[in-house]
Short mmCIF file of C-alpha atoms in Angstrom, two decimals:
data_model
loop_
_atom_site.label_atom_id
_atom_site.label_comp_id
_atom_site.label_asym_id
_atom_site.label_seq_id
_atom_site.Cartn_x
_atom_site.Cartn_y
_atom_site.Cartn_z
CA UNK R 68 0.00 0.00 0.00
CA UNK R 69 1.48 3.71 -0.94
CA UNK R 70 0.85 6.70 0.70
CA UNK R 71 -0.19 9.36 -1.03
CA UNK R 72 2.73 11.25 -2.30
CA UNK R 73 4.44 8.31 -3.08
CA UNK R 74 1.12 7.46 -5.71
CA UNK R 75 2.99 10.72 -8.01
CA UNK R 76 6.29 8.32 -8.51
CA UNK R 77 3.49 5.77 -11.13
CA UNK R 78 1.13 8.91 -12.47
CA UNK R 79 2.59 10.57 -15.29
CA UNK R 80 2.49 13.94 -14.89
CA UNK R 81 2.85 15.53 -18.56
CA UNK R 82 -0.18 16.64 -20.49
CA UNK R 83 -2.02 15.00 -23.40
CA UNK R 84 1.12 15.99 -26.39
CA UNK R 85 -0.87 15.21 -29.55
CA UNK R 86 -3.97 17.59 -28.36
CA UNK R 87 -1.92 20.18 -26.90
CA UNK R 88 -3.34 23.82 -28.63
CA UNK R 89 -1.34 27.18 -27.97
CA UNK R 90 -4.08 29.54 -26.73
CA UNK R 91 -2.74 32.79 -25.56
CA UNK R 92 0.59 35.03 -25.52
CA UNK R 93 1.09 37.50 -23.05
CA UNK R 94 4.00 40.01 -21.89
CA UNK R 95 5.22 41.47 -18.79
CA UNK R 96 8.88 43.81 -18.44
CA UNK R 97 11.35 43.30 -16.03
CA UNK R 98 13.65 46.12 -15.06
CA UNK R 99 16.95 44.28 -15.85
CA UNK R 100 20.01 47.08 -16.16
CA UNK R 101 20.54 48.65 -18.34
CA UNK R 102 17.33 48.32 -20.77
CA UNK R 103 15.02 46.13 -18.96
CA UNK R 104 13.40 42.43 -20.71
CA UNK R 105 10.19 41.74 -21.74
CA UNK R 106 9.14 38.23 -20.91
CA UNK R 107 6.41 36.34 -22.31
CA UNK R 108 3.95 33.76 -21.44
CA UNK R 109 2.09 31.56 -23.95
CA UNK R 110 -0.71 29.62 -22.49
CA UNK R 111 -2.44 26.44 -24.02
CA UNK R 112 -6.13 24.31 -23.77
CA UNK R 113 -4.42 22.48 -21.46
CA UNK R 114 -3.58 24.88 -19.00
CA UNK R 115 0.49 24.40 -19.20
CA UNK R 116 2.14 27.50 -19.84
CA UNK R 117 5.49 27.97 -21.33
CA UNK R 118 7.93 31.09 -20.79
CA UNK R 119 10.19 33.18 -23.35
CA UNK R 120 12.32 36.58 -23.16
CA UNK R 121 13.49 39.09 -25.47
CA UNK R 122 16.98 40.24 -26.22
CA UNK R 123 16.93 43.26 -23.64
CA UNK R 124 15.86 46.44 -25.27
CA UNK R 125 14.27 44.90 -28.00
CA UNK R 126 10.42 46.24 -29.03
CA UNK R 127 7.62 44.26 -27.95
CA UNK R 128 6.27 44.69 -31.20
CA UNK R 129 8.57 42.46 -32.85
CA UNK R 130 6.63 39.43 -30.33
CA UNK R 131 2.99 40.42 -30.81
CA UNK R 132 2.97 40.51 -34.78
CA UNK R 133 3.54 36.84 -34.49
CA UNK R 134 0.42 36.02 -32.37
CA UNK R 135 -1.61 35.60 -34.71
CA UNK R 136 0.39 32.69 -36.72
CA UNK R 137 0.95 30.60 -33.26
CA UNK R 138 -2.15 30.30 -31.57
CA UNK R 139 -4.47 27.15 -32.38
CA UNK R 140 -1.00 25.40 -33.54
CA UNK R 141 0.57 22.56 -31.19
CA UNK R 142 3.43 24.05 -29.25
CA UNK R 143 5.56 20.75 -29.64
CA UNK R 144 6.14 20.85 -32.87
CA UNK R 145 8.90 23.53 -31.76
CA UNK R 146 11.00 23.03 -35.38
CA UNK R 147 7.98 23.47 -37.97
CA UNK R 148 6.64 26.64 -35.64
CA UNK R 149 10.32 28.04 -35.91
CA UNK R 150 10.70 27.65 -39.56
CA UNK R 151 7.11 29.18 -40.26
CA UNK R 152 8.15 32.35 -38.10
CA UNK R 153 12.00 32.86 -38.93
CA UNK R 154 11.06 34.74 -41.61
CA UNK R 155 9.95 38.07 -39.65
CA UNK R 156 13.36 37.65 -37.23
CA UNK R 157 16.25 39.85 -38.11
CA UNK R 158 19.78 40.80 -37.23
CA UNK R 159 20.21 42.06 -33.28
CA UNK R 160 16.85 43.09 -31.32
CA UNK R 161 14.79 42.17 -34.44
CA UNK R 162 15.04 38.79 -33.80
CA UNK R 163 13.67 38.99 -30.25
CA UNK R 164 10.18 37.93 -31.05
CA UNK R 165 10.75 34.95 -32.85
CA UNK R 166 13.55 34.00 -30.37
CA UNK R 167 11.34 34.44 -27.36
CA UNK R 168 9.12 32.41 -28.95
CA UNK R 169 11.13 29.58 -29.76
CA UNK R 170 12.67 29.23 -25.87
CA UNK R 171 8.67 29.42 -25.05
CA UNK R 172 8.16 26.79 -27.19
CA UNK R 173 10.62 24.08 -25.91
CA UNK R 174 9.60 25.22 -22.55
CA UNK R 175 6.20 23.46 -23.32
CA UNK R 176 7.22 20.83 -25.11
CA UNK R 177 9.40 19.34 -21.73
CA UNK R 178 6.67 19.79 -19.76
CA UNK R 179 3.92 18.17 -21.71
CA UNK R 180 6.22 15.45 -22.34
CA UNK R 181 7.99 15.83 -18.48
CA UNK R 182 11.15 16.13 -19.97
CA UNK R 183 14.31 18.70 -19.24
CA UNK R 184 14.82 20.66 -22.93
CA UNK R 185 17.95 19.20 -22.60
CA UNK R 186 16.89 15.77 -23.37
CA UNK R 187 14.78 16.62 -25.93
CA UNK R 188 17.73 18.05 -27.44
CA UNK R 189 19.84 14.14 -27.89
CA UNK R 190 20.89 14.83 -24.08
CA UNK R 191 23.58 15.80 -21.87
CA UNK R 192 27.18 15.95 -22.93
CA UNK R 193 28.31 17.47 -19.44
CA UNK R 194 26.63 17.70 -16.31
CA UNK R 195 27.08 21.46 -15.33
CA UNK R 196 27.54 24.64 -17.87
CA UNK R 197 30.57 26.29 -16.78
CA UNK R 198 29.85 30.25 -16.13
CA UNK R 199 32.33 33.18 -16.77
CA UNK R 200 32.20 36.13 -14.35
CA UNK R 201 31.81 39.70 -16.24
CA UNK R 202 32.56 43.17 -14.60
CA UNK R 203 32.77 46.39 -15.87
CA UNK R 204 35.64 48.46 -15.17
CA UNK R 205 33.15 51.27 -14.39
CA UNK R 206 32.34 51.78 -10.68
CA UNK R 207 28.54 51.15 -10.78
CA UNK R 208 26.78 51.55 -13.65
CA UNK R 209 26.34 54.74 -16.32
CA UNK R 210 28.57 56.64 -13.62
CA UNK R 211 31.91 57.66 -15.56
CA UNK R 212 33.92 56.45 -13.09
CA UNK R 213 37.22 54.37 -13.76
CA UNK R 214 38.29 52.03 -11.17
CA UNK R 215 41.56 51.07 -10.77
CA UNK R 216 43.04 47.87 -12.22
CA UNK R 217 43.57 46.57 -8.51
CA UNK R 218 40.23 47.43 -7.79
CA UNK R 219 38.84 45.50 -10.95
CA UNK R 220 41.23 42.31 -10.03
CA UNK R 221 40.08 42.33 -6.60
CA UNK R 222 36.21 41.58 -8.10
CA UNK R 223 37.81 39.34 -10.05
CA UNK R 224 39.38 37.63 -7.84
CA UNK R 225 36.31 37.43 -5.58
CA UNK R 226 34.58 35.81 -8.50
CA UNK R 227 37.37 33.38 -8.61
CA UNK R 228 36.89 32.45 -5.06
CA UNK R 229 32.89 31.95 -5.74
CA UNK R 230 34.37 29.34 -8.14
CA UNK R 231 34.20 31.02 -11.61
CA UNK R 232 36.75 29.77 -13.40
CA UNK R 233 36.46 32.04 -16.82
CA UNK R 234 36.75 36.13 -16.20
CA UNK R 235 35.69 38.88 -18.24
CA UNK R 236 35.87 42.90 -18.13
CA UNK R 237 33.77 45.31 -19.96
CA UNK R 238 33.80 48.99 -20.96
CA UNK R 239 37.53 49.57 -21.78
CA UNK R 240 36.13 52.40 -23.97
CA UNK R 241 35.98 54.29 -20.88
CA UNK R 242 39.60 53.76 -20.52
CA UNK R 243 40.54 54.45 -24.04
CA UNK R 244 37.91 57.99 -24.27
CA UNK R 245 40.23 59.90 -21.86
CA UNK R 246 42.12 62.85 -23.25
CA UNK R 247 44.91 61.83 -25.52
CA UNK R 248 44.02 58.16 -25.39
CA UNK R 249 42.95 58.80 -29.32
CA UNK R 250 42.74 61.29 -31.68
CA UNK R 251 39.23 62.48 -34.27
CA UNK R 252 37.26 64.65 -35.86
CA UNK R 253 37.34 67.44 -32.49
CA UNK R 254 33.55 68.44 -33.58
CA UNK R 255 32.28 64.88 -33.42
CA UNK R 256 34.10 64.17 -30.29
CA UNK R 257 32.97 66.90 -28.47
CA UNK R 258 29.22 65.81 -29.40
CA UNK R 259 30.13 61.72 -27.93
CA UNK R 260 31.20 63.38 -24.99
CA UNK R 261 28.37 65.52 -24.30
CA UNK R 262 26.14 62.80 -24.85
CA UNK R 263 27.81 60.71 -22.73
CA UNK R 264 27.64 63.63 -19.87
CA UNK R 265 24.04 63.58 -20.15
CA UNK R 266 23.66 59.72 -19.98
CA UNK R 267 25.96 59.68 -16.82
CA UNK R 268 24.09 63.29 -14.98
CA UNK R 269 20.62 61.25 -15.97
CA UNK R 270 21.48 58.16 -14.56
CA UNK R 271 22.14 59.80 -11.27
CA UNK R 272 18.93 61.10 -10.89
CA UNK R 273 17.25 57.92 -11.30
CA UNK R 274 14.88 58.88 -13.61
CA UNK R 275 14.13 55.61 -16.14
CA UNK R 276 12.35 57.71 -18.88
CA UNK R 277 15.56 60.67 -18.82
CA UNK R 278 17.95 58.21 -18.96
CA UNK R 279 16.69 56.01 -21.78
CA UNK R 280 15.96 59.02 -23.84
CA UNK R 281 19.72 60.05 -22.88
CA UNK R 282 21.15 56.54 -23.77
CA UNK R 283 18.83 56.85 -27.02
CA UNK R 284 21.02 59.97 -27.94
CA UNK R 285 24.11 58.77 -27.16
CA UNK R 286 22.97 55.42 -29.49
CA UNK R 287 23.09 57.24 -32.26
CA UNK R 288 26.52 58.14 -32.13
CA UNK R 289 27.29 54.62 -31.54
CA UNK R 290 25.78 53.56 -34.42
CA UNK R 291 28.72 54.38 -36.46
CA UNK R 292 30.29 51.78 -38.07
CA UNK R 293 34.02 51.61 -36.93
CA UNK R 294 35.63 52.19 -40.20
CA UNK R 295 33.17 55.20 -40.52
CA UNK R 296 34.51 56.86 -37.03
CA UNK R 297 37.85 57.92 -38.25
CA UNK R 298 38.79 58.02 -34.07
CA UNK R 299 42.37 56.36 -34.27
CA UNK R 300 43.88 55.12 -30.75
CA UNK R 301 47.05 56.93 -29.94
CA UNK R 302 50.48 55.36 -28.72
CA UNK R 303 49.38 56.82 -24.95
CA UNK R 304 46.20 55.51 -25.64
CA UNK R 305 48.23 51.55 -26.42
CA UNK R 306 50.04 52.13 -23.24
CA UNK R 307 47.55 53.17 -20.74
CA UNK R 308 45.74 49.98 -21.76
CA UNK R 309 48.42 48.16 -21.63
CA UNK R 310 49.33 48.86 -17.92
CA UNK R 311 46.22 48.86 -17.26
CA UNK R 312 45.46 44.76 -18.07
CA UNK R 313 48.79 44.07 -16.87
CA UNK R 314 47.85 45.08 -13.50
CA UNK R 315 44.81 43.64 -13.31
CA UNK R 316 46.65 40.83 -13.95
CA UNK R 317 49.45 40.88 -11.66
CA UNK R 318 46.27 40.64 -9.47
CA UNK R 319 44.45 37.20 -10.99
CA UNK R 320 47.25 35.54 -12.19
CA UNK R 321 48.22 34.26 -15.70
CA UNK R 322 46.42 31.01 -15.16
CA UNK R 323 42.23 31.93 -15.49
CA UNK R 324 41.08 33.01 -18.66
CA UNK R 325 40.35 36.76 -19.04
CA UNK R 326 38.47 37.89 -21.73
CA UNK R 327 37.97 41.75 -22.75
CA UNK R 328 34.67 43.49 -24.76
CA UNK R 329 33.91 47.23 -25.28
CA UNK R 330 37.40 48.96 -27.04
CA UNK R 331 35.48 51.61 -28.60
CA UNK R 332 34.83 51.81 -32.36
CA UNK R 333 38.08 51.71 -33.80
CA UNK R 334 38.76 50.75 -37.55
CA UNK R 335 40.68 48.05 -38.54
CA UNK R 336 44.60 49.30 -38.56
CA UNK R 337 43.64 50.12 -34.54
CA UNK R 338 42.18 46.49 -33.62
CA UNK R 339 45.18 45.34 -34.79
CA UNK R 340 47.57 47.72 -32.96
CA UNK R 341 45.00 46.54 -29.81
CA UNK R 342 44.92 42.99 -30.41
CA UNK R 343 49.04 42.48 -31.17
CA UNK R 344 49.19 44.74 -27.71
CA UNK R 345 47.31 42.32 -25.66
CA UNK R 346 48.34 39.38 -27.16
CA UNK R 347 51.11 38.52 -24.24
CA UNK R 348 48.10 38.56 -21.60
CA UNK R 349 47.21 35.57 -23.13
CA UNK R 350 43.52 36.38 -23.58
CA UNK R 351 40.29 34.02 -23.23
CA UNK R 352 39.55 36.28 -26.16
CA UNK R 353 38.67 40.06 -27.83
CA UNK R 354 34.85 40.67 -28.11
CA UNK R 355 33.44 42.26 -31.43
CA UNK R 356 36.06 44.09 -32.28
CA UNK R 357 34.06 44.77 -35.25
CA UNK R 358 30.92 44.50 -36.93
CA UNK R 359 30.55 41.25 -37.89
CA UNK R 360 29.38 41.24 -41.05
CA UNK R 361 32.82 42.80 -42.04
CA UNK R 362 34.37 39.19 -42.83
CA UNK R 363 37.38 39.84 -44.81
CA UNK R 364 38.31 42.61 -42.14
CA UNK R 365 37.92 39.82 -39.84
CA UNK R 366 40.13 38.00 -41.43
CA UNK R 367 42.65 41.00 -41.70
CA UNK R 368 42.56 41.03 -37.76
CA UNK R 369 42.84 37.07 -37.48
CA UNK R 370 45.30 36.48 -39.55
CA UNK R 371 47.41 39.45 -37.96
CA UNK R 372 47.47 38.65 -34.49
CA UNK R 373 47.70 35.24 -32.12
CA UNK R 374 45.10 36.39 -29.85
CA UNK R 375 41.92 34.70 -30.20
CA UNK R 376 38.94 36.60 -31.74
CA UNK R 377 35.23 36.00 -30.69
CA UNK R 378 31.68 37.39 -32.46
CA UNK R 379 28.11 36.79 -32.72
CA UNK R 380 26.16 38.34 -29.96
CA UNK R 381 24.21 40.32 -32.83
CA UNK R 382 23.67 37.57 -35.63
CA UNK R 383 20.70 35.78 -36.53
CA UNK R 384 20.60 31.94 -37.86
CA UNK R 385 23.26 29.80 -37.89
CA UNK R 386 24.01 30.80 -42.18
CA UNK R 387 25.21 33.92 -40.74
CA UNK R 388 27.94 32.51 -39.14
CA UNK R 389 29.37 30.60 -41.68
CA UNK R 390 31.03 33.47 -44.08
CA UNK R 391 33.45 34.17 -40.83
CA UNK R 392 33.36 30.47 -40.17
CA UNK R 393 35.02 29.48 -43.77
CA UNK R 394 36.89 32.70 -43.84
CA UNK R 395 38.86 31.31 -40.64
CA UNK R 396 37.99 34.66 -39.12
CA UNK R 397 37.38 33.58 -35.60
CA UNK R 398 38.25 31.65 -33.09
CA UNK R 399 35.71 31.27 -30.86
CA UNK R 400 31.59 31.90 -31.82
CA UNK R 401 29.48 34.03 -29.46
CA UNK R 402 26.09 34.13 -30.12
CA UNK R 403 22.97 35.04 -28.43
CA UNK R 404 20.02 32.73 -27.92
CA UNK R 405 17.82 35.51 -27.58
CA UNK R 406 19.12 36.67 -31.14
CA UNK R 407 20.89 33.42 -32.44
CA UNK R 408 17.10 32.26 -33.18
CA UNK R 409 16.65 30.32 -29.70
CA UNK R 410 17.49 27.01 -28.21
CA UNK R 411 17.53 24.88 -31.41
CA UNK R 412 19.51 27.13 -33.31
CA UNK R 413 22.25 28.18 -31.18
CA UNK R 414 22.89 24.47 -31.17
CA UNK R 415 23.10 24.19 -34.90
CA UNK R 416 25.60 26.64 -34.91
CA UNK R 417 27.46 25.03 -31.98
CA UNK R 418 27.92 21.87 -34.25
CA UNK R 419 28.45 24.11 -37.84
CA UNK R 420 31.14 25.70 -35.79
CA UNK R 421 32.71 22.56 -34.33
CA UNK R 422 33.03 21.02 -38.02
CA UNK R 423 35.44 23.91 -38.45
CA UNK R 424 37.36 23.81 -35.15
CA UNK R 425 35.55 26.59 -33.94
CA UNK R 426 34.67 26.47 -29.85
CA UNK R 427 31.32 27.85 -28.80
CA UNK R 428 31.00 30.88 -25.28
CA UNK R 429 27.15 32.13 -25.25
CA UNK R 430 26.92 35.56 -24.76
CA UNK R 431 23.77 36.25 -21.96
CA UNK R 432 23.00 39.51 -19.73
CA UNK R 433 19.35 39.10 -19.16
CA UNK R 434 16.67 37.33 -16.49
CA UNK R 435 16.93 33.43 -15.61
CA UNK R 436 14.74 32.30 -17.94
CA UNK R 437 17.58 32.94 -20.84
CA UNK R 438 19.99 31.89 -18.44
CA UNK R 439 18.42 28.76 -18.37
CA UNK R 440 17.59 28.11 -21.59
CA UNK R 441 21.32 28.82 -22.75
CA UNK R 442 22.00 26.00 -19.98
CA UNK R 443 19.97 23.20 -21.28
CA UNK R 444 21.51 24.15 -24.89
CA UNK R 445 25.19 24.07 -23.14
CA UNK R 446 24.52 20.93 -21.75
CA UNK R 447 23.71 19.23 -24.84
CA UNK R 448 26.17 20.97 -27.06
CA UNK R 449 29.73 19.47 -27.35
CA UNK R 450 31.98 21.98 -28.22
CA UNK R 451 30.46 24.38 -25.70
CA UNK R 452 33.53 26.61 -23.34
CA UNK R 453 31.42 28.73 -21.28
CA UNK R 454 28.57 31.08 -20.71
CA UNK R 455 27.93 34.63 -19.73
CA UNK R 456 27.18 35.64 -16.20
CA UNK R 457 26.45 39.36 -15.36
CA UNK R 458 23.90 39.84 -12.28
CA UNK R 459 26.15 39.98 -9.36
CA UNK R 460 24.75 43.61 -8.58
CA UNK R 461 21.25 42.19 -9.01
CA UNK R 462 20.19 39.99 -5.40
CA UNK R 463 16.42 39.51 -6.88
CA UNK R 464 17.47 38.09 -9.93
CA UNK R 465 17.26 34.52 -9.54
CA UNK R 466 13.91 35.14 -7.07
CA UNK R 467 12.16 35.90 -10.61
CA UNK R 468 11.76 32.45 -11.10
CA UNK R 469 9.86 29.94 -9.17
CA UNK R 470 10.07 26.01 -8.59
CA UNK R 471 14.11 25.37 -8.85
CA UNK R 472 16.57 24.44 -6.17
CA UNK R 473 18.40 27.87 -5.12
CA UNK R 474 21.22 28.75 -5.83
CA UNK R 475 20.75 28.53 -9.61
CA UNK R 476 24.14 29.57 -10.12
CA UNK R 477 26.87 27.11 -7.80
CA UNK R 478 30.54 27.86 -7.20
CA UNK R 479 30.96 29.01 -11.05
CA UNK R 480 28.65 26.63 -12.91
CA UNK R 481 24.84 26.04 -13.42
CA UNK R 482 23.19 22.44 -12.37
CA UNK R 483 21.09 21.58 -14.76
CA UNK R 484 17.84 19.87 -13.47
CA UNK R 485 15.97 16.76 -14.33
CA UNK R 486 12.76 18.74 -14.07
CA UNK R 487 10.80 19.16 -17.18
CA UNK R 488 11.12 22.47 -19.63
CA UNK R 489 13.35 24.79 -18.44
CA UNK R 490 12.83 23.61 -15.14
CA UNK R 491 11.09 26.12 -13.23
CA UNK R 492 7.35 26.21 -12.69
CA UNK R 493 6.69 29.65 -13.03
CA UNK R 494 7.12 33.56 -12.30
CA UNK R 495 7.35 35.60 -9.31
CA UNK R 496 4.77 38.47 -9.90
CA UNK R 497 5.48 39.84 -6.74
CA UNK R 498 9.41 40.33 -7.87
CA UNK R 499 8.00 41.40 -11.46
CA UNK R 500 5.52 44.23 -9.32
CA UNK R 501 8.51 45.16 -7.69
CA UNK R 502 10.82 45.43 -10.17
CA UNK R 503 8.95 46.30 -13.10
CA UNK R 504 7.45 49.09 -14.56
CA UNK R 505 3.73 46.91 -14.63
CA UNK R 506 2.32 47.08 -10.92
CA UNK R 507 -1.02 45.92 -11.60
CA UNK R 508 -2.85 43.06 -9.85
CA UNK R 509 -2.12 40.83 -12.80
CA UNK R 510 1.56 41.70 -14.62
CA UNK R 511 0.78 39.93 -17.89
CA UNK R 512 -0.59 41.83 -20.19
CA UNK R 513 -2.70 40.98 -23.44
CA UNK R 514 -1.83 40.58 -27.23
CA UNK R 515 -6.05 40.39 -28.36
CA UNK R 516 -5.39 43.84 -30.19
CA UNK R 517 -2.88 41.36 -32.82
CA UNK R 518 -5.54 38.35 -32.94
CA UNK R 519 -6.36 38.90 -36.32
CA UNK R 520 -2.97 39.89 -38.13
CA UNK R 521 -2.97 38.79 -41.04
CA UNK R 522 -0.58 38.13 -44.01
CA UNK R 523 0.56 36.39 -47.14
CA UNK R 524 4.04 34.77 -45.75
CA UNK R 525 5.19 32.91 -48.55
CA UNK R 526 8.87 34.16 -49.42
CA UNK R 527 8.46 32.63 -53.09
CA UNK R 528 6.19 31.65 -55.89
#
């Protein structure tokens, strides 16, 4: 005779797969630094939802035009749903709909099958997804304010003693904007620098609506394509940098991996001076040193240094990887999954990238529910190195989330659940309330108004 919880161990506890019918989509925001996430909800007939986000600062709009082609269709049929909505993704943020979508997607297909995504997936090829710790070398965030290189290796070497084993810093544009660190156009760099003046005087105010509209108007300065900037990095510009990793350095050792994003928008001739600079740190790697669908100045760079170049946080589909890919432009891929084009994707491009000896880092600064969807692809992805980690100044984050063991992230790594989906049940609304711009009684709000969008689809004749 069994008692009664033990009865749960012989019921299975999925839903009915073949009947399952997508019924709803809904939205909520969460304010994530520094552009917030939406997150979405899509309900079915059988009263299982499954949860998605969007690259942070994308548009909602970009999610509710595809209501209307989801709903009534089976949710586990993840792959045909995908290929019938890929259409209306695109490069960057205008990919977050579909992408959203897609996580959504396998969400409900592991729990009406009571299944991790992983598994769905062809299974686990490690048993934890190794993290790597990100700071910025700004103290705080949109304040101006360099800290020094012992200061930065001292949070790194914190990290280190959490158990992160991979390190990154950010925002060494900072470093390199100081006077006679480069040399332009004096009218256009007086403009970058009042614009960033207003984004930093903004940001101490606190006021969300000033300070996007400031970080919208310093945007378009950074919009610029690097060649286009005509800044050039000087040779006190090279050296300041230069002492400036050394020491953090002297600080963490030679041994850990340190990887470096944000050098400004330098052209070509000036990666190169950057990357040949750097290249005795010995690097985890240099972060989008360039827009990445320059390939053949990609392959300038690789081909003229020994320090290993990474891209991708910005490309959709795995097709758009493989001009760099064949070029032998990069070392190391670094996509998105809220861009890439979701779970299913990013793992294509895992394995197009292994066929050419390329290793695979996942680029991720948004809520747990990407977090954790970037996990179950890690785990089933062999040539996977490591994934982004970036809410150490955030102590609600991994509260959003409901129905996982806590920590989610332990001594460096994420643990990976047997529970179905993603793994978590559901959403906090109270930590959505709190930290949200949506303080309603009920946080998700409706699509109806995009019920009846309709359109011919068909990309040929």
């Amino acid at each position: 005779m069994h008692n009664y919880e033990e009865c749960f161990n012989y019921v299975r506890q999925g839903s009915s797969p073949s009947t399952l019918k997508i019924s709803d989509v809904k939205f909520t925001k969460i304010n994530l630094p520094p552009w917030g996430s939406y997150l979405i909800r899509i309900d079915t007939n059988q009263g299982i939802s499954g949860y998605g986000e969007m690259r942070d600062g994308a548009s909602i709009t970009y999610l509710k035009y595809l209501k209307s082609r989801i709903v009534g269709e089976n949710p586990c049929e993840v792959d045909r749903l995908f290929r019938k909505i890929k259409q209306f993704g695109g490069q960057a943020r205008q990919s977050a709909g579909v992408c959203a979508i897609e996580i959504a997607l396998w969400d409900l297909a592991g729990k009406a099958y009571g299944v991790p995504v992983y598994q769905l997936l062809g299974g686990r090829f490690r048993d934890r997804v190794r993290l790597y710790a990100d700071t910025h070398i700004e103290k705080g965030r949109a304040t101006g304010t360099i800290m020094t290189p012992e200061e930065v290796g001292e949070i790194l070497a914190g990290y280190m003693k959490q158990g992160f084993t991979v390190l990154k810093i950010l925002s060494l544009e900072l470093l390199m904007e100081q006077k006679g660190n480069y040399s332009g156009p004096l009218d256009w760099i007086r403009e970058l620098r009042e614009a960033q003046r207003q984004v930093y005087e903004t940001a101490k105010k606190g006021n969300l609506a000033e300070t996007m509209a400031a970080n919208a108007k310093l945007y378009d300065y950074n919009r610029i394509q690097h060649p286009f900037t005509n800044i050039h990095i000087t040779e006190r510009g090279l050296e300041q940098m230069d002492e400036y990793i050394h020491r953090i350095r002297e600080v963490i050792g030679y041994e850990v991996p340190l990887a470096i994003d944000h050098f400004g928008h330098f052209p070509l001739p000036d990666m190169i001076k950057i990357a040949r600079r750097l290249e005795k740190y010995h690097l985890a790697w240099l972060e989008d040193m360039l827009p990445w669908h320059l390939t053949e100045q990609y392959k300038q760079l690789k081909m003229s240094t020994t320090a290993s170049i990474a891209t991708g946080e910005d490309m959709y589909l795995t097709e758009t990887f493989e001009p760099l890919l064949q070029a032998g432009a990069i070392d190391i891929v670094h996509p998105d999954l809220l861009t890439c084009g979701g779970i299913l994707e990013t793992k294509k491009l895992g394995d197009l990238a292994a066929r050419y000896g390329v290793s695979m880092a996942l680029h991720m600064c948004e809520s747990p529910i990407s977090a954790l969807a970037g996990a179950h692809m890690a785990t089933a992805s062999e040539n996977f190195f490591t994934q982004e980690h970036d809410a150490f100044d955030i102590c609600w984050w991994e509260d959003l989330v409901i129905g996982l063991p806590k920590p989610i992230v332990q001594d460096g790594f994420t643990v990976v659940t047997d529970a179905p989906g993603l793994g978590f049940e559901k959403l906090n609304e109270d930590v959505i309330r709190e930290h949200g711009p949506i303080k309603d009684k009920t946080v998700w709000l409706s699509t109806d108004e995009w019920n009846q969008e309709k359109s011919l689809d068909r990309l040929w004749s």
